[in-house]
Coordinates of C-alpha atoms and ligand atoms in Angstrom, one line a residue:
X1 CA 0.0 0.0 0.0
X2 CA 2.9 2.4 0.9
X3 CA 3.9 2.4 -2.8
X4 CA 0.4 2.5 -4.4
X5 CA 0.9 6.1 -5.4
X6 CA 3.5 4.8 -7.9
X7 CA 0.9 3.0 -10.0
X8 CA -1.5 6.0 -9.8
X9 CA 1.3 8.3 -11.1
X10 CA 2.3 5.8 -13.8
X11 CA -1.4 5.5 -14.8
X12 CA -1.6 9.3 -15.2
X13 CA 1.6 9.4 -17.3
X14 CA 0.1 6.7 -19.5
X15 CA -3.2 8.4 -19.9
X16 CA -1.5 11.6 -21.1
X17 CA 0.4 9.6 -23.8
X18 CA 3.7 10.5 -22.0
X19 CA 4.8 7.0 -21.0
X20 CA 8.4 6.2 -21.9
X21 CA 9.8 2.8 -22.7
X22 CA 13.2 1.5 -23.4
X23 CA 13.9 0.1 -26.9
X24 CA 16.8 -2.3 -27.3
X25 CA 19.2 -2.1 -30.1
X26 CA 21.5 -5.0 -30.7
X27 CA 24.4 -3.4 -32.6
X28 CA 26.7 -0.3 -32.5
X29 CA 25.6 3.3 -33.2
X30 CA 26.2 2.9 -37.0
X31 CA 24.0 4.3 -39.8
X32 CA 22.2 0.9 -40.0
X33 CA 21.4 -0.8 -36.7
X34 CA 19.7 -4.1 -35.7
X35 CA 16.6 -4.3 -33.6
X36 CA 14.1 -7.2 -33.2
X37 CA 15.9 -9.1 -36.0
X38 CA 15.4 -6.3 -38.4
X39 CA 17.7 -3.6 -39.9
X40 CA 16.9 0.1 -39.4
X41 CA 18.4 3.3 -40.6
X42 CA 19.5 5.1 -37.4
X43 CA 18.4 8.7 -37.9
X44 CA 18.5 10.0 -34.3
X45 CA 22.0 9.2 -32.8
X46 CA 24.3 11.8 -31.2
X47 CA 27.3 9.9 -32.6
X48 CA 27.4 12.8 -35.1
X49 CA 30.9 12.1 -36.5
X50 CA 30.4 8.3 -36.5
X51 CA 33.5 8.0 -34.3
X52 CA 32.0 5.5 -31.8
X53 CA 32.9 2.8 -34.3
X54 CA 36.1 4.3 -35.6
X55 CA 38.9 1.7 -35.4
X56 CA 41.3 4.1 -33.8
X57 CA 38.8 5.0 -31.1
X58 CA 37.9 1.4 -30.4
X59 CA 41.6 0.5 -30.2
X60 CA 42.4 3.4 -27.8
X61 CA 39.6 2.2 -25.5
X62 CA 40.8 -1.4 -25.6
X63 CA 44.4 -0.4 -25.0
X64 CA 43.4 1.7 -22.0
X65 CA 41.6 -1.3 -20.5
X66 CA 44.8 -3.4 -20.9
X67 CA 46.9 -0.8 -19.1
X68 CA 44.5 0.8 -16.6
X69 CA 41.7 -1.7 -16.2
X70 CA 38.0 -1.2 -16.7
X71 CA 37.2 1.2 -13.8
X72 CA 38.8 4.2 -12.2
X73 CA 38.5 2.9 -8.7
X74 CA 38.0 6.2 -7.0
X75 CA 37.2 9.9 -7.5
X76 CA 39.8 12.1 -9.2
X77 CA 40.8 13.7 -5.9
X78 CA 41.3 10.3 -4.1
X79 CA 42.8 7.4 -6.1
X80 CA 41.2 7.8 -9.4
X81 CA 43.5 10.2 -11.2
X82 CA 45.9 8.6 -13.7
X83 CA 47.9 10.4 -16.3
X84 CA 45.3 9.8 -19.1
X85 CA 42.9 12.2 -17.3
X86 CA 45.5 15.0 -17.3
X87 CA 46.3 14.3 -21.0
X88 CA 42.6 14.5 -21.9
X89 CA 42.1 17.7 -20.0
X90 CA 45.1 19.3 -21.8
X91 CA 43.7 18.1 -25.1
X92 CA 40.3 19.5 -24.4
X93 CA 41.8 22.9 -23.4
X94 CA 43.8 23.0 -26.5
X95 CA 40.9 22.0 -28.7
X96 CA 38.6 24.7 -27.1
X97 CA 41.4 27.3 -27.0
X98 CA 41.3 27.8 -23.2
X99 CA 43.9 27.8 -20.5
X100 CA 42.6 24.6 -18.8
X101 CA 39.7 22.1 -18.6
X102 CA 38.2 19.7 -16.1
X103 CA 36.4 16.4 -16.9
X104 CA 33.3 15.3 -15.1
X105 CA 31.6 11.9 -15.2
X106 CA 28.9 13.2 -17.6
X107 CA 27.7 16.4 -19.3
X108 CA 24.8 16.4 -16.9
X109 CA 27.2 16.4 -13.9
X110 CA 29.3 19.1 -15.5
X111 CA 26.3 21.4 -15.8
X112 CA 24.8 20.8 -12.4
X113 CA 28.2 20.8 -10.6
X114 CA 29.4 24.0 -12.3
X115 CA 26.3 26.2 -12.1
X116 CA 25.7 25.3 -8.5
X117 CA 29.4 25.9 -7.6
X118 CA 29.5 29.3 -9.3
X119 CA 26.2 30.7 -8.3
X120 CA 24.6 31.1 -4.9
X121 CA 21.5 32.6 -3.2
X122 CA 21.4 36.3 -4.1
X123 CA 23.1 35.9 -7.5
X124 CA 21.2 36.1 -10.8
X125 CA 21.1 33.5 -13.5
X126 CA 19.6 34.3 -16.9
X127 CA 18.7 31.1 -18.7
X128 CA 17.3 30.6 -22.3
X129 CA 13.9 29.0 -22.3
X130 CA 15.1 26.1 -24.5
X131 CA 18.2 25.2 -22.4
X132 CA 18.8 21.6 -21.6
X133 CA 17.4 20.0 -18.5
X134 CA 20.8 19.7 -16.9
X135 CA 21.2 23.5 -17.0
X136 CA 17.7 23.9 -15.5
X137 CA 18.7 21.5 -12.7
X138 CA 22.0 23.3 -12.1
X139 CA 20.1 26.5 -11.8
X140 CA 17.7 25.0 -9.3
X141 CA 20.5 23.5 -7.2
X142 CA 22.3 26.8 -7.0
X143 CA 19.4 28.6 -5.2
X144 CA 20.2 31.7 -7.2
X145 CA 17.5 33.9 -8.6
X146 CA 16.7 32.4 -12.0
X147 CA 15.1 34.3 -14.8
X148 CA 14.2 32.3 -17.9
X149 CA 14.4 34.5 -21.0
X150 CA 12.5 34.0 -24.3
X151 CA 14.5 32.0 -26.8
X152 CA 17.6 34.0 -27.9
X153 CA 15.9 37.3 -26.9
X154 CA 18.8 39.8 -26.5
X155 CA 16.6 42.7 -25.7
X156 CA 15.1 40.8 -22.7
X157 CA 18.6 40.0 -21.5
X158 CA 19.4 43.7 -21.7
X159 CA 16.3 44.7 -19.7
X160 CA 16.9 42.0 -17.0
X161 CA 20.6 42.9 -16.6
X162 CA 19.8 46.6 -16.5
X163 CA 17.3 46.1 -13.7
X164 CA 19.5 43.6 -11.7
X165 CA 20.9 44.6 -8.3
X166 CA 22.5 41.1 -7.9
X167 CA 26.3 41.1 -7.3
X168 CA 27.1 38.1 -9.5
X169 CA 25.3 37.5 -12.8
X170 CA 25.5 34.6 -15.2
X171 CA 24.0 34.2 -18.7
X172 CA 23.7 30.5 -19.6
X173 CA 22.8 29.1 -23.0
X174 CA 23.0 26.0 -25.2
X175 CA 25.4 26.7 -28.1
X176 CA 23.4 24.5 -30.4
X177 CA 19.9 23.9 -29.1
X178 CA 19.4 20.2 -28.6
X179 CA 15.8 19.9 -29.9
X180 CA 15.8 22.6 -32.5
X181 CA 19.3 22.6 -34.0
X182 CA 19.6 26.4 -34.1
X183 CA 22.6 28.3 -32.8
X184 CA 22.7 30.8 -29.9
X185 CA 23.7 34.4 -30.8
X186 CA 26.9 34.1 -28.8
X187 CA 28.6 37.3 -29.9
X188 CA 25.6 39.4 -29.0
X189 CA 25.2 37.6 -25.6
X190 CA 28.9 38.2 -24.8
X191 CA 28.7 41.8 -25.9
X192 CA 25.7 42.5 -23.6
X193 CA 27.3 40.5 -20.7
X194 CA 30.5 42.7 -21.0
X195 CA 28.3 45.8 -20.7
X196 CA 26.7 44.6 -17.5
X197 CA 29.6 42.7 -16.0
X198 CA 27.9 39.3 -16.3
X199 CA 29.6 36.0 -16.9
X200 CA 28.6 33.8 -20.0
X201 CA 28.4 30.0 -19.9
X202 CA 27.8 28.1 -23.2
X203 CA 26.8 24.5 -23.3
X204 CA 28.6 23.1 -26.4
X205 CA 27.2 19.5 -26.1
X206 CA 25.9 19.5 -29.7
X207 CA 28.4 22.0 -31.1
X208 CA 31.8 20.4 -30.2
X209 CA 33.3 18.6 -33.1
X210 CA 30.6 20.1 -35.3
X211 CA 30.7 23.9 -35.5
X212 CA 33.5 26.2 -36.4
X213 CA 36.6 26.3 -38.6
X214 CA 38.4 23.9 -36.3
X215 CA 35.3 22.0 -35.3
X216 CA 35.8 23.5 -31.8
X217 CA 32.2 24.5 -31.1
X218 CA 30.2 27.7 -30.8
X219 CA 33.1 29.9 -29.8
X220 CA 35.1 28.7 -32.8
X221 CA 32.1 29.2 -35.1
X222 CA 31.8 32.9 -34.1
X223 CA 35.4 33.5 -33.2
X224 CA 34.5 34.6 -29.6
X225 CA 35.2 33.3 -26.1
X226 CA 32.6 32.6 -23.5
X227 CA 33.9 32.7 -19.9
X228 CA 32.8 29.1 -19.2
X229 CA 32.4 26.5 -22.0
X230 CA 30.7 23.2 -21.0
X231 CA 30.6 20.2 -23.3
X232 CA 30.1 16.5 -23.3
X233 CA 32.3 13.6 -24.5
X234 CA 29.2 11.6 -25.3
X235 CA 28.1 13.0 -28.7
X236 CA 30.6 13.9 -31.4
X237 CA 33.5 12.7 -29.2
X238 CA 32.0 9.2 -29.2
X239 CA 32.5 8.4 -25.5
X240 CA 31.0 9.3 -22.2
X241 CA 31.7 12.1 -19.7
X242 CA 31.5 15.9 -19.6
X243 CA 33.9 18.9 -19.3
X244 CA 34.3 22.5 -18.5
X245 CA 36.9 24.6 -20.4
X246 CA 38.0 28.0 -19.2
X247 CA 40.7 29.9 -17.4
X248 CA 43.0 28.2 -14.9
X249 CA 41.4 29.8 -11.9
X250 CA 37.9 28.7 -12.9
X251 CA 39.2 25.1 -13.3
X252 CA 41.1 25.3 -10.0
X253 CA 37.9 26.6 -8.3
X254 CA 35.7 23.8 -9.7
X255 CA 38.2 21.2 -8.6
X256 CA 37.9 22.5 -5.1
X257 CA 34.2 23.3 -4.9
X258 CA 32.1 21.4 -7.5
X259 CA 30.3 18.6 -5.7
X260 CA 29.6 16.5 -8.7
X261 CA 33.3 16.5 -9.5
X262 CA 34.5 15.9 -5.9
X263 CA 32.0 13.2 -4.9
X264 CA 31.8 11.0 -8.0
X265 CA 34.1 8.3 -9.3
X266 CA 36.4 9.3 -12.2
X267 CA 35.4 8.2 -15.7
X268 CA 36.3 4.7 -16.7
X269 CA 39.7 4.7 -18.4
X270 CA 38.4 3.4 -21.8
X271 CA 36.0 6.3 -22.0
X272 CA 38.9 8.7 -21.3
X273 CA 41.1 7.1 -24.0
X274 CA 38.2 7.0 -26.5
X275 CA 37.5 10.7 -26.2
X276 CA 41.2 11.6 -26.4
X277 CA 41.5 9.6 -29.6
X278 CA 38.3 11.2 -31.0
X279 CA 39.7 14.7 -30.7
X280 CA 42.9 13.6 -32.5
X281 CA 40.8 12.1 -35.3
X282 CA 38.7 15.3 -35.6
X283 CA 41.9 17.2 -36.2
X284 CA 43.7 14.7 -38.4
X285 CA 40.8 13.4 -40.6
X286 CA 38.2 16.2 -40.5
X287 CA 35.1 14.0 -40.3
X288 CA 33.2 17.2 -39.7
X289 CA 33.4 18.1 -43.4
X290 CA 31.7 14.8 -44.3
X291 CA 28.9 15.5 -41.7
X292 CA 28.3 18.9 -43.3
X293 CA 28.0 17.4 -46.8
X294 CA 25.4 14.8 -45.5
X295 CA 23.5 17.5 -43.6
X296 CA 23.2 19.6 -46.8
X297 CA 21.9 16.7 -48.8
X298 CA 19.4 15.7 -46.2
X299 CA 18.1 19.3 -45.7
X300 CA 17.8 19.8 -49.5
X301 CA 15.7 16.6 -49.7
X302 CA 13.4 17.8 -46.9
X303 CA 13.0 21.2 -48.5
X304 CA 12.2 19.6 -51.9
X305 CA 9.3 17.6 -50.3
X306 CA 7.9 20.8 -48.8
X307 CA 9.3 21.1 -45.3
X308 CA 10.2 24.5 -43.8
X309 CA 13.6 23.8 -42.2
X310 CA 14.8 26.2 -39.5
X311 CA 17.7 24.0 -38.3
X312 CA 21.3 25.4 -38.8
X313 CA 23.0 22.2 -37.8
X314 CA 23.0 18.4 -37.9
X315 CA 19.9 18.3 -35.6
X316 CA 16.9 18.6 -37.8
X317 CA 13.5 18.4 -36.1
X318 CA 10.4 17.5 -38.0
X319 CA 7.6 19.3 -36.2
X320 CA 4.6 17.2 -35.5
X321 CA 2.7 19.2 -32.9
X322 CA 0.5 17.3 -30.4
X323 CA 1.8 14.2 -28.6
X324 CA -0.6 11.7 -30.3
X325 CA 0.5 12.8 -33.8
X326 CA 4.2 12.8 -32.7
X327 CA 4.1 9.2 -31.4
X328 CA 2.1 7.9 -34.4
X329 CA 4.4 9.6 -36.9
X330 CA 7.5 8.1 -35.0
X331 CA 5.8 4.6 -35.2
X332 CA 5.1 4.9 -38.9
X333 CA 8.7 5.8 -39.5
X334 CA 9.8 2.8 -37.4
X335 CA 7.5 0.5 -39.4
X336 CA 9.3 1.7 -42.5
X337 CA 12.7 0.9 -41.0
X338 CA 13.7 4.3 -39.8
X339 CA 14.8 4.5 -36.1
X340 CA 13.9 7.9 -34.7
X341 CA 12.6 9.3 -31.4
X342 CA 9.3 11.1 -31.0
X343 CA 9.9 14.0 -28.6
X344 CA 7.1 15.0 -26.3
X345 CA 6.6 17.2 -23.2
X346 CA 8.3 17.7 -20.8
X347 CA 11.4 17.6 -23.2
X348 CA 9.6 20.2 -25.4
X349 CA 6.7 22.5 -24.6
X350 CA 3.1 21.2 -25.0
X351 CA 2.0 21.2 -28.7
X352 CA 5.6 21.4 -29.9
X353 CA 6.2 17.7 -30.4
X354 CA 8.6 16.6 -33.0
X355 CA 10.6 13.9 -34.5
X356 CA 14.2 14.7 -33.7
X357 CA 16.3 13.6 -36.7
X358 CA 20.0 13.8 -36.6
X359 CA 22.7 13.1 -39.1
X360 CA 26.0 11.2 -38.9
X361 CA 29.2 11.7 -41.0
X362 CA 29.0 8.0 -41.7
X363 CA 25.5 8.1 -43.3
X364 CA 25.6 7.3 -47.0
X365 CA 23.5 9.0 -49.7
X366 CA 21.5 5.8 -50.0
X367 CA 20.7 6.0 -46.2
X368 CA 19.5 9.5 -46.7
X369 CA 17.5 8.7 -49.8
X370 CA 15.8 5.8 -48.1
X371 CA 15.0 7.9 -45.0
X372 CA 13.5 10.7 -47.2
X373 CA 11.2 8.3 -49.0
X374 CA 9.8 7.2 -45.6
X375 CA 9.6 10.8 -44.2
X376 CA 7.6 11.9 -47.3
X377 CA 5.0 9.2 -46.6
X378 CA 4.7 10.4 -43.0
X379 CA 4.4 14.0 -44.2
X380 CA 1.5 13.1 -46.5
X381 CA -0.3 10.9 -44.0
X382 CA -0.2 13.4 -41.1
X383 CA -0.3 16.6 -43.2
X384 CA 3.0 17.9 -41.7
Ligands
LIG401 C1 22.5 20.4 -24.4 C2 22.9 19.3 -23.5 N1 23.6 19.5 -22.4 C3 24.0 18.5 -21.6 C4 23.7 17.2 -21.9 C5 24.1 16.1 -20.9 O1 25.3 15.4 -21.4 P1 25.5 13.9 -21.0 O2 24.6 13.1 -21.9 O3 27.0 13.7 -21.2 O4 25.2 13.8 -19.5 C6 23.0 16.9 -23.1 C7 22.8 15.5 -23.5 O5 22.0 14.8 -23.2 C8 22.6 18.0 -23.9 O6 21.9 17.7 -25.0

């Protein structure tokens, strides 16, 4: 009886069409995957550069297991810090063009541990309304005053900063918005922050390895520097873990204060080695160029069948609207052999459901053509 409320709550989730279930894939994150004995085109992975199956990345991970074993055995500040962590942090700092970097056990941990370490009660955080859940949770943990500003609205930022009496101020934004694929106006945000003496934090989870001349992310794309750059090793960098890049004092402070850094076991050695190898490959082999070509072909195909595409990146949502249509459209794609995710509230606002499609550098033109045929059928059936 004590736990009866659980079935009540689950019943409510189900009745709203918001029930989530695990689907089980039986192969790697390749353009074509296996599920339930059938092949699907994977059109929703964050393995953007296809590096999770790159031979050099797999070898680096396997070699790290041979040398360091499978687990870290402790947090970084106790027994868990081996030379490969220092090497990865140096590499990230170099890749992002900062003095230093610090690695966390996930991007989620990096966001909650950094925002809550930097901001306290009495401080002000200005957060874009479409920011990722880990930013929202970091803001909540900090106990600072949080103002959520309309998506990319610089004039609202100006108004809030002008009216603020808070001593410390932080503007935090996704670099590439995870469900929309558009890019934050980082130069304008930095300019306004300078005027009002506010810090800027950018979440480069979906921009690292993807945006910019050197594939370095949003700062590289615009040739500007945020005070604090967060990122994840789990998407284009084909591994797992998160990081913060910035000046040496910021990193020193986080090492001393950030609770999700201090009180969590260091990343497993193979994950560290895989991410390190992925950065080398991005620089040596430029898989980003391939991703950009595939994205261009896909978007042209969508525009040709009549979609209005707002995405500026490899994340290309197909807007479906209400939850029922979203889930039916996702199912019809799945029936046609396309593996995608229907995105519903609370991940996106009510009525803004979508199929979040994403591209990988390893997709072939045939993969894209096959996906477009299926998407066209869904467009016609649901009048999208
Ligand atoms: C914008 C954004 N920030 C942070 C995260 C969290 O990263 P991770 O999956 O490494 O915890 C994600 C990914 O889920 C994300 O999309």
